[in-house]
mmCIF file of C-alpha atoms in Angstrom:
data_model
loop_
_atom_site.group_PDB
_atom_site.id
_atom_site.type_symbol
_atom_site.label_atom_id
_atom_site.label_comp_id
_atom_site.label_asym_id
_atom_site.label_seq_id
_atom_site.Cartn_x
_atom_site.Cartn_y
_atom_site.Cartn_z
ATOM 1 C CA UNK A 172 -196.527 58.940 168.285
ATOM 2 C CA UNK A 173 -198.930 60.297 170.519
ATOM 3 C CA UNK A 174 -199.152 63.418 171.945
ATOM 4 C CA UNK A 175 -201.203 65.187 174.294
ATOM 5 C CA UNK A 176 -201.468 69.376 174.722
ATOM 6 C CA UNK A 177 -202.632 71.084 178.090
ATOM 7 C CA UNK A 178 -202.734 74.764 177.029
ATOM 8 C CA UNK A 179 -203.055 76.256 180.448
ATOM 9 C CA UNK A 180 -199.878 75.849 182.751
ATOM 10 C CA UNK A 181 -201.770 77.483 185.668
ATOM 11 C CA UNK A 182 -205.382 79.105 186.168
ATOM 12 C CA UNK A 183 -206.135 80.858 188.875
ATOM 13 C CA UNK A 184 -209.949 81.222 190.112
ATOM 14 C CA UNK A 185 -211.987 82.598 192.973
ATOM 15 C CA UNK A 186 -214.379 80.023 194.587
ATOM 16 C CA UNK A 187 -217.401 79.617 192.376
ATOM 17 C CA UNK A 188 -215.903 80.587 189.531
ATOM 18 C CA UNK A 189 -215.906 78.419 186.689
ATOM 19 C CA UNK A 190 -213.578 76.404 185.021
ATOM 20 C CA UNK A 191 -212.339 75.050 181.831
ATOM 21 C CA UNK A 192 -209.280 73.223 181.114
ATOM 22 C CA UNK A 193 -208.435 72.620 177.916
ATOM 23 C CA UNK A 194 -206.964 69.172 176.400
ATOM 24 C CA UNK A 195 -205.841 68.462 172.963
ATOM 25 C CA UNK A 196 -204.445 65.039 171.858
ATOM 26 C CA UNK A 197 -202.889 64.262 168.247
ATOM 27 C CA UNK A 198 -204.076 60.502 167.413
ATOM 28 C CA UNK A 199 -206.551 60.060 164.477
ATOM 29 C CA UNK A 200 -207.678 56.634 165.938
ATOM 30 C CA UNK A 201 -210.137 55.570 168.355
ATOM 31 C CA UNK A 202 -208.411 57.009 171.737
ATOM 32 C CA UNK A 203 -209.105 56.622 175.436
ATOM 33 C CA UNK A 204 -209.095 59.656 177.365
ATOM 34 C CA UNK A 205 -208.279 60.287 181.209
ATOM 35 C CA UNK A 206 -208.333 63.262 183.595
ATOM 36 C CA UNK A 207 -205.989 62.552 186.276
ATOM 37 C CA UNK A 208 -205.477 65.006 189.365
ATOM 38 C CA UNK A 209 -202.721 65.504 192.048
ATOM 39 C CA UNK A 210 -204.089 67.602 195.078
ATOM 40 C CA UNK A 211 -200.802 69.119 197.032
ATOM 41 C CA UNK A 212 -198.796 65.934 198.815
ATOM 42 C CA UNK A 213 -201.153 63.080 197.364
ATOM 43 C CA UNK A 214 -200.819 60.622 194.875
ATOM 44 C CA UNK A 215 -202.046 60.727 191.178
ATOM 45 C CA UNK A 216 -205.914 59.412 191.202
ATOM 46 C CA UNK A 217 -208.378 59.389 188.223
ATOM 47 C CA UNK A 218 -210.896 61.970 187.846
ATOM 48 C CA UNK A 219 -212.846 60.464 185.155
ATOM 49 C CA UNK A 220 -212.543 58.313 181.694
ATOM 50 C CA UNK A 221 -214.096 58.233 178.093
ATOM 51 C CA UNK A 222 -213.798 55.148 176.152
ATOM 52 C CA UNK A 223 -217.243 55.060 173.934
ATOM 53 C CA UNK A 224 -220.430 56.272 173.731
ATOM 54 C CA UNK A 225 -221.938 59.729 175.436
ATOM 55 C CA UNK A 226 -219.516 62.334 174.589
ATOM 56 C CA UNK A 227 -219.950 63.985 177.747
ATOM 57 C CA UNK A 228 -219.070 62.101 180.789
ATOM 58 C CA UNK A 229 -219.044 62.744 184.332
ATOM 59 C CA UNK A 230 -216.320 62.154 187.245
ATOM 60 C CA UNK A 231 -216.360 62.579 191.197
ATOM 61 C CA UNK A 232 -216.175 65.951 192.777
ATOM 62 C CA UNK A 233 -218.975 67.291 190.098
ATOM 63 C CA UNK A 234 -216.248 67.241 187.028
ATOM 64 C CA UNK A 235 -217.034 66.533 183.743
ATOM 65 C CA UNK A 236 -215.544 66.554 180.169
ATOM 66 C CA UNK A 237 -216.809 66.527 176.645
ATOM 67 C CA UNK A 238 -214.805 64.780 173.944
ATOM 68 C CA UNK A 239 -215.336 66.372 170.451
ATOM 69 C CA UNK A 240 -213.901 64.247 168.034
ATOM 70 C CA UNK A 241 -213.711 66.944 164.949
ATOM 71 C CA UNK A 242 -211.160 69.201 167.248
ATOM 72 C CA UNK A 243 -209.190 66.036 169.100
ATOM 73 C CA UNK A 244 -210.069 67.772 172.264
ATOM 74 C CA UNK A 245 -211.150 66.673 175.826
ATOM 75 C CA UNK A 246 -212.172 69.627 177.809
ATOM 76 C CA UNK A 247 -212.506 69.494 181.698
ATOM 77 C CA UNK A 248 -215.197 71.516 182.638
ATOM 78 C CA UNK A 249 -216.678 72.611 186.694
ATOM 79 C CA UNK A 250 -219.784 74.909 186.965
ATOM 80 C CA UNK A 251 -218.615 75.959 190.421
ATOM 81 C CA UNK A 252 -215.110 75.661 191.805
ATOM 82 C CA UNK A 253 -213.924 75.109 195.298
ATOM 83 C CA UNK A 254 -210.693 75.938 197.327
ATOM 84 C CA UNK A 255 -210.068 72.185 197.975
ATOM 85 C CA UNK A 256 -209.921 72.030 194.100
ATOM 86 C CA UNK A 257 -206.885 73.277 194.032
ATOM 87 C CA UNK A 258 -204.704 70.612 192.259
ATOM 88 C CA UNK A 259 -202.545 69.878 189.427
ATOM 89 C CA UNK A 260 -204.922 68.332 186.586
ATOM 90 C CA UNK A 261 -203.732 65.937 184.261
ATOM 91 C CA UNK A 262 -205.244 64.604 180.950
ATOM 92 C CA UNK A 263 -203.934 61.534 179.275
ATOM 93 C CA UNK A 264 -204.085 59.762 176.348
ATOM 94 C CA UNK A 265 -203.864 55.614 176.038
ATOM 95 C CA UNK A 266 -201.321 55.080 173.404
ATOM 96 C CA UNK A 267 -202.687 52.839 171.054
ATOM 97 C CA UNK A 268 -206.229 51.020 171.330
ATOM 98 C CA UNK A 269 -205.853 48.386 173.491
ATOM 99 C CA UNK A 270 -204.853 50.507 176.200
ATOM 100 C CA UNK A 271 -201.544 49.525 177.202
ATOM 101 C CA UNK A 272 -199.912 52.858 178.499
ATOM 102 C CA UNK A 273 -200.798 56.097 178.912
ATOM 103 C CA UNK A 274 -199.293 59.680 177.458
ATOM 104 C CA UNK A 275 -199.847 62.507 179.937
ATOM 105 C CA UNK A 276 -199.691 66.238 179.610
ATOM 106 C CA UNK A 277 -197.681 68.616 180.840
ATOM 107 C CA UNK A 278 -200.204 69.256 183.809
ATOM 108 C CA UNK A 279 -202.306 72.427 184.698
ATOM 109 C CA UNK A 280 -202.214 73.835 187.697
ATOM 110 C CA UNK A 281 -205.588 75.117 189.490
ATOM 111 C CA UNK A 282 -205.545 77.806 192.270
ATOM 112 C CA UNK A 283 -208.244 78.511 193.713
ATOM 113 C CA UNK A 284 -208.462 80.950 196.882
ATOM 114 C CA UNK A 285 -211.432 81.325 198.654
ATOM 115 C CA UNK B 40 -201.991 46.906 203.848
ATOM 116 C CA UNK B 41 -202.151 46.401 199.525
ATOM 117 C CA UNK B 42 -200.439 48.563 198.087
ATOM 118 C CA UNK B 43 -197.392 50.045 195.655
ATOM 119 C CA UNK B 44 -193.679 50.508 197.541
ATOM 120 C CA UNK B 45 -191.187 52.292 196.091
ATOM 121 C CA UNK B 46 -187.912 52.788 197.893
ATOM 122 C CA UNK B 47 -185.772 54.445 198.687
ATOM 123 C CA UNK B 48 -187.906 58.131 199.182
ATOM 124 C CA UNK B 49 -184.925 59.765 198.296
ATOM 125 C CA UNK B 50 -181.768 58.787 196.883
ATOM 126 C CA UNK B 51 -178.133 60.687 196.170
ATOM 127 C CA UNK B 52 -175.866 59.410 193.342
ATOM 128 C CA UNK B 53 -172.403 60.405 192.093
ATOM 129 C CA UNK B 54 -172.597 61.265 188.174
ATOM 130 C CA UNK B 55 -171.246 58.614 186.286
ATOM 131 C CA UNK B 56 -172.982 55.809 188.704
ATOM 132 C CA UNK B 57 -175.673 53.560 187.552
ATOM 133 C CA UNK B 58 -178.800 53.045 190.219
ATOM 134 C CA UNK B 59 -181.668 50.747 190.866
ATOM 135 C CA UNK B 60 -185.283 52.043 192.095
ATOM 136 C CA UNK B 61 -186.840 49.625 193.755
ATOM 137 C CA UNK B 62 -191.001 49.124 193.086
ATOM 138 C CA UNK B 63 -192.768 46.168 194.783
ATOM 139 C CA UNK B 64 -196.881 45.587 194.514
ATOM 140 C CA UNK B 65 -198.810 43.029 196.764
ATOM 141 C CA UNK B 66 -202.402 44.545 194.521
ATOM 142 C CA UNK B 67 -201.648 41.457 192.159
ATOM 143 C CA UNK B 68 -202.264 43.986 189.133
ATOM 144 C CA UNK B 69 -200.639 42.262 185.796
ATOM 145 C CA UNK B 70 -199.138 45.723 184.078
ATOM 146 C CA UNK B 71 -196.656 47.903 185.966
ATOM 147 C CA UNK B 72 -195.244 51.311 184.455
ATOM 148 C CA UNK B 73 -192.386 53.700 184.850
ATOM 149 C CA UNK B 74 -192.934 57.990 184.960
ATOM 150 C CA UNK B 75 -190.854 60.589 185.317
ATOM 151 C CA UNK B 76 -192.318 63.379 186.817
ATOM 152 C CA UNK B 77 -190.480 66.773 186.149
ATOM 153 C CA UNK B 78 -191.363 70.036 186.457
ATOM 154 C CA UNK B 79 -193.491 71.638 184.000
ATOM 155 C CA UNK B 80 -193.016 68.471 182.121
ATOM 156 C CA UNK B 81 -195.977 66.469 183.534
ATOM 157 C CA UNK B 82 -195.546 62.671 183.347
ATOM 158 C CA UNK B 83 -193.464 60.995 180.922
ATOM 159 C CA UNK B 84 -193.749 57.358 180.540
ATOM 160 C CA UNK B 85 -190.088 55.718 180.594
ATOM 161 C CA UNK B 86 -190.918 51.722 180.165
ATOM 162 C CA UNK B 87 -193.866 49.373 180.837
ATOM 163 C CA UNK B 88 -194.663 45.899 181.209
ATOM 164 C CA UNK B 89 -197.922 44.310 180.847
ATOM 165 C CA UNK B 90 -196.691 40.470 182.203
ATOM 166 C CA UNK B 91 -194.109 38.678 183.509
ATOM 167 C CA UNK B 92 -190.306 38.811 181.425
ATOM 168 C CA UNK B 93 -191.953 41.112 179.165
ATOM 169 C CA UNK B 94 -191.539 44.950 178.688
ATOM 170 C CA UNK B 95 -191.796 48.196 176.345
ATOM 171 C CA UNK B 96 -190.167 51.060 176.096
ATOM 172 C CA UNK B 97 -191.862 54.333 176.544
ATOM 173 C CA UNK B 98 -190.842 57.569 175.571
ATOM 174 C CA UNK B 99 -187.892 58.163 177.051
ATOM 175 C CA UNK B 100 -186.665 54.729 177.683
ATOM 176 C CA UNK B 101 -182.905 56.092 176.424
ATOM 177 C CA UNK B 102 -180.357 56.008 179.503
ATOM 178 C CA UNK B 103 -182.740 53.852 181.570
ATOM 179 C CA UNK B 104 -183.139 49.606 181.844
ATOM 180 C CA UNK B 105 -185.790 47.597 183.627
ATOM 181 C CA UNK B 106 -186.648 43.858 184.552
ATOM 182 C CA UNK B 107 -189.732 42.228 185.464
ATOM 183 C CA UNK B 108 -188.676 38.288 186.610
ATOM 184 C CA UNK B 109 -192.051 38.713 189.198
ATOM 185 C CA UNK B 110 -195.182 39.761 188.487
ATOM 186 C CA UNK B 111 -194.830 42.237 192.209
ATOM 187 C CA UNK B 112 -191.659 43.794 191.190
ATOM 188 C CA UNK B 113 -190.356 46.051 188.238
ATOM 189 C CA UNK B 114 -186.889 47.871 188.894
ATOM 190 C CA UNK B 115 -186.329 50.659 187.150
ATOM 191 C CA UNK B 116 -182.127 50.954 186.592
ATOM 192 C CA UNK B 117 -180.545 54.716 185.741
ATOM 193 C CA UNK B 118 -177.987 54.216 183.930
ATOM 194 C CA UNK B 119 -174.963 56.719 183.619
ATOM 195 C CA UNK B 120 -176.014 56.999 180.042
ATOM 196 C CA UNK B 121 -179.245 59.035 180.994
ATOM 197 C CA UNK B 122 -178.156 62.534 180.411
ATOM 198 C CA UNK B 123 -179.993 64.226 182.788
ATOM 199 C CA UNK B 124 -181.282 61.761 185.687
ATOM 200 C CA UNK B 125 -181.931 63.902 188.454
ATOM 201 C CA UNK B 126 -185.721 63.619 188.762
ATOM 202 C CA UNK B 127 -188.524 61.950 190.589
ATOM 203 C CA UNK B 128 -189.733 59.235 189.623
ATOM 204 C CA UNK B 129 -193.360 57.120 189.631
ATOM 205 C CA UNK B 130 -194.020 53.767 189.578
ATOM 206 C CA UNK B 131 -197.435 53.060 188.647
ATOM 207 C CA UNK B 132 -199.566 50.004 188.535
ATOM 208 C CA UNK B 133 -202.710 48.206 186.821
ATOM 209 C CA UNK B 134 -204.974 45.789 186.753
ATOM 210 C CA UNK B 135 -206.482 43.797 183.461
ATOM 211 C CA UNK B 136 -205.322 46.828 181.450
ATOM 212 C CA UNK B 137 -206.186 50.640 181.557
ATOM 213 C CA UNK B 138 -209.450 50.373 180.019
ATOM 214 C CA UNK B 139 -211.231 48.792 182.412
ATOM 215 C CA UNK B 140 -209.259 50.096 186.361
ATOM 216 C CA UNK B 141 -207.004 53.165 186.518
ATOM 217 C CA UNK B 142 -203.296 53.792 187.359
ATOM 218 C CA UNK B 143 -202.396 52.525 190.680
ATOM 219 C CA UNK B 144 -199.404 55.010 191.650
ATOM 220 C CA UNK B 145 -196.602 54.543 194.239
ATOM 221 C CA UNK B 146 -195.100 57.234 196.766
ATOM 222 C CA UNK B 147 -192.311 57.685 194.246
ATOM 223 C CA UNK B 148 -188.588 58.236 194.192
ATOM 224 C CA UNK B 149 -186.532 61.599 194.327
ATOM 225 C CA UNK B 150 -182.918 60.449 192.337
ATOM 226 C CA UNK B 151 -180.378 63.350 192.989
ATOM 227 C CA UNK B 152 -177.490 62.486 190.942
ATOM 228 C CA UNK B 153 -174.579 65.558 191.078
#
């Protein structure tokens, strides 16, 4: 089954700091790979996607996130963080290749004071 | 106003009772999805149904039931097999699959079962 590892429960970062969360899934197949976030009293909403193609992709609010293959890993990465990035960050994991459902972490939790 | 409703907010059960979340969708999306969200845990995907009178479990499907006779509505029943049920829980949403549009989520439901 899979399986996907957040290794940071909660980071906490003065503004402009930057930021790495790290995201490890178990599947040896092609995968589909999601950052989700939750800002405080909001719903779930997509950060950004890989499917194929450039390893590094981008999402809204200046995120991005490299997928490297060899180490099953999907970093989320921010050169600059802000307060109103304070959030709980998600990465998923489709569970099988025609993208039926998705496995989440167990969530990070950014801080960020200003 | 399109859109995911789950009802109630928050709901209070005796142990030992079974108990139907309601989760109704006027966005037309074809695939509809169960989470619980815990603690610590992240999101946990329970069942999931990508058409009409069909549906997977997830995985934790044990102790819970669902039905999906209309494409706008999948109820999610907690059964007073589900060990611990006390939780909230997501209802979640998609259209043509997760590959090409993201997770549509709902308000969610707080189940307090003592």
């Amino acid at each position: 089954a899979q399986s996907v590892s957040q290794h940071n429960h909660h980071v906490i970062l003065s503004e402009a700091a930057s930021l790495e969360l790290g995201c490890n899934y178990s599947y040896g197949g092609t995968v589909n790979l999601f950052w989700y976030v939750q800002y405080p009293g909001q719903h779930l909403q997509l950060l950004l996607k890989y499917f194929s193609g450039d390893p590094l992709v981008k999402g809204i609010k200046g995120f991005e996130a490299e997928f490297i293959k060899s180490k099953f890993s999907f970093n989320l990465r921010k050169p600059s963080v802000q307060w109103s990035d304070t959030a709980e960050y998600f990465c998923a994991v489709t569970i099988n290749q025609a993208g039926t459902a998705l496995i989440f972490g167990k969530g990070t939790t950014l801080s960020v004071s200003s | 106003d399109g859109g995911i409703t789950q009802s109630p907010k928050y709901l209070f059960r005796k142990e030992g009772q079974n108990v139907t979340l309601s989760c109704e969708q006027n966005l037309n999306h074809d695939a509809m999805y169960w989470y619980r969200q815990d603690p610590g845990q992240g999101l946990r995907l329970i069942y999931y149904s990508q058409i009409v009178n069909d549906f997977q479990k997830g995985d934790i499907a044990e102790g819970y039931s669902v039905s999906r006779e209309k494409k706008e509505s999948f109820p999610l029943t907690v059964t007073s097999a589900q060990k611990n049920p006390t939780a909230f829980y997501l209802c979640a949403t998609a259209d043509r699959g997760l590959i090409n549009s993201p997770l549509h989520f709902g308000n969610g439901t707080r189940l307090t079962v003592t």
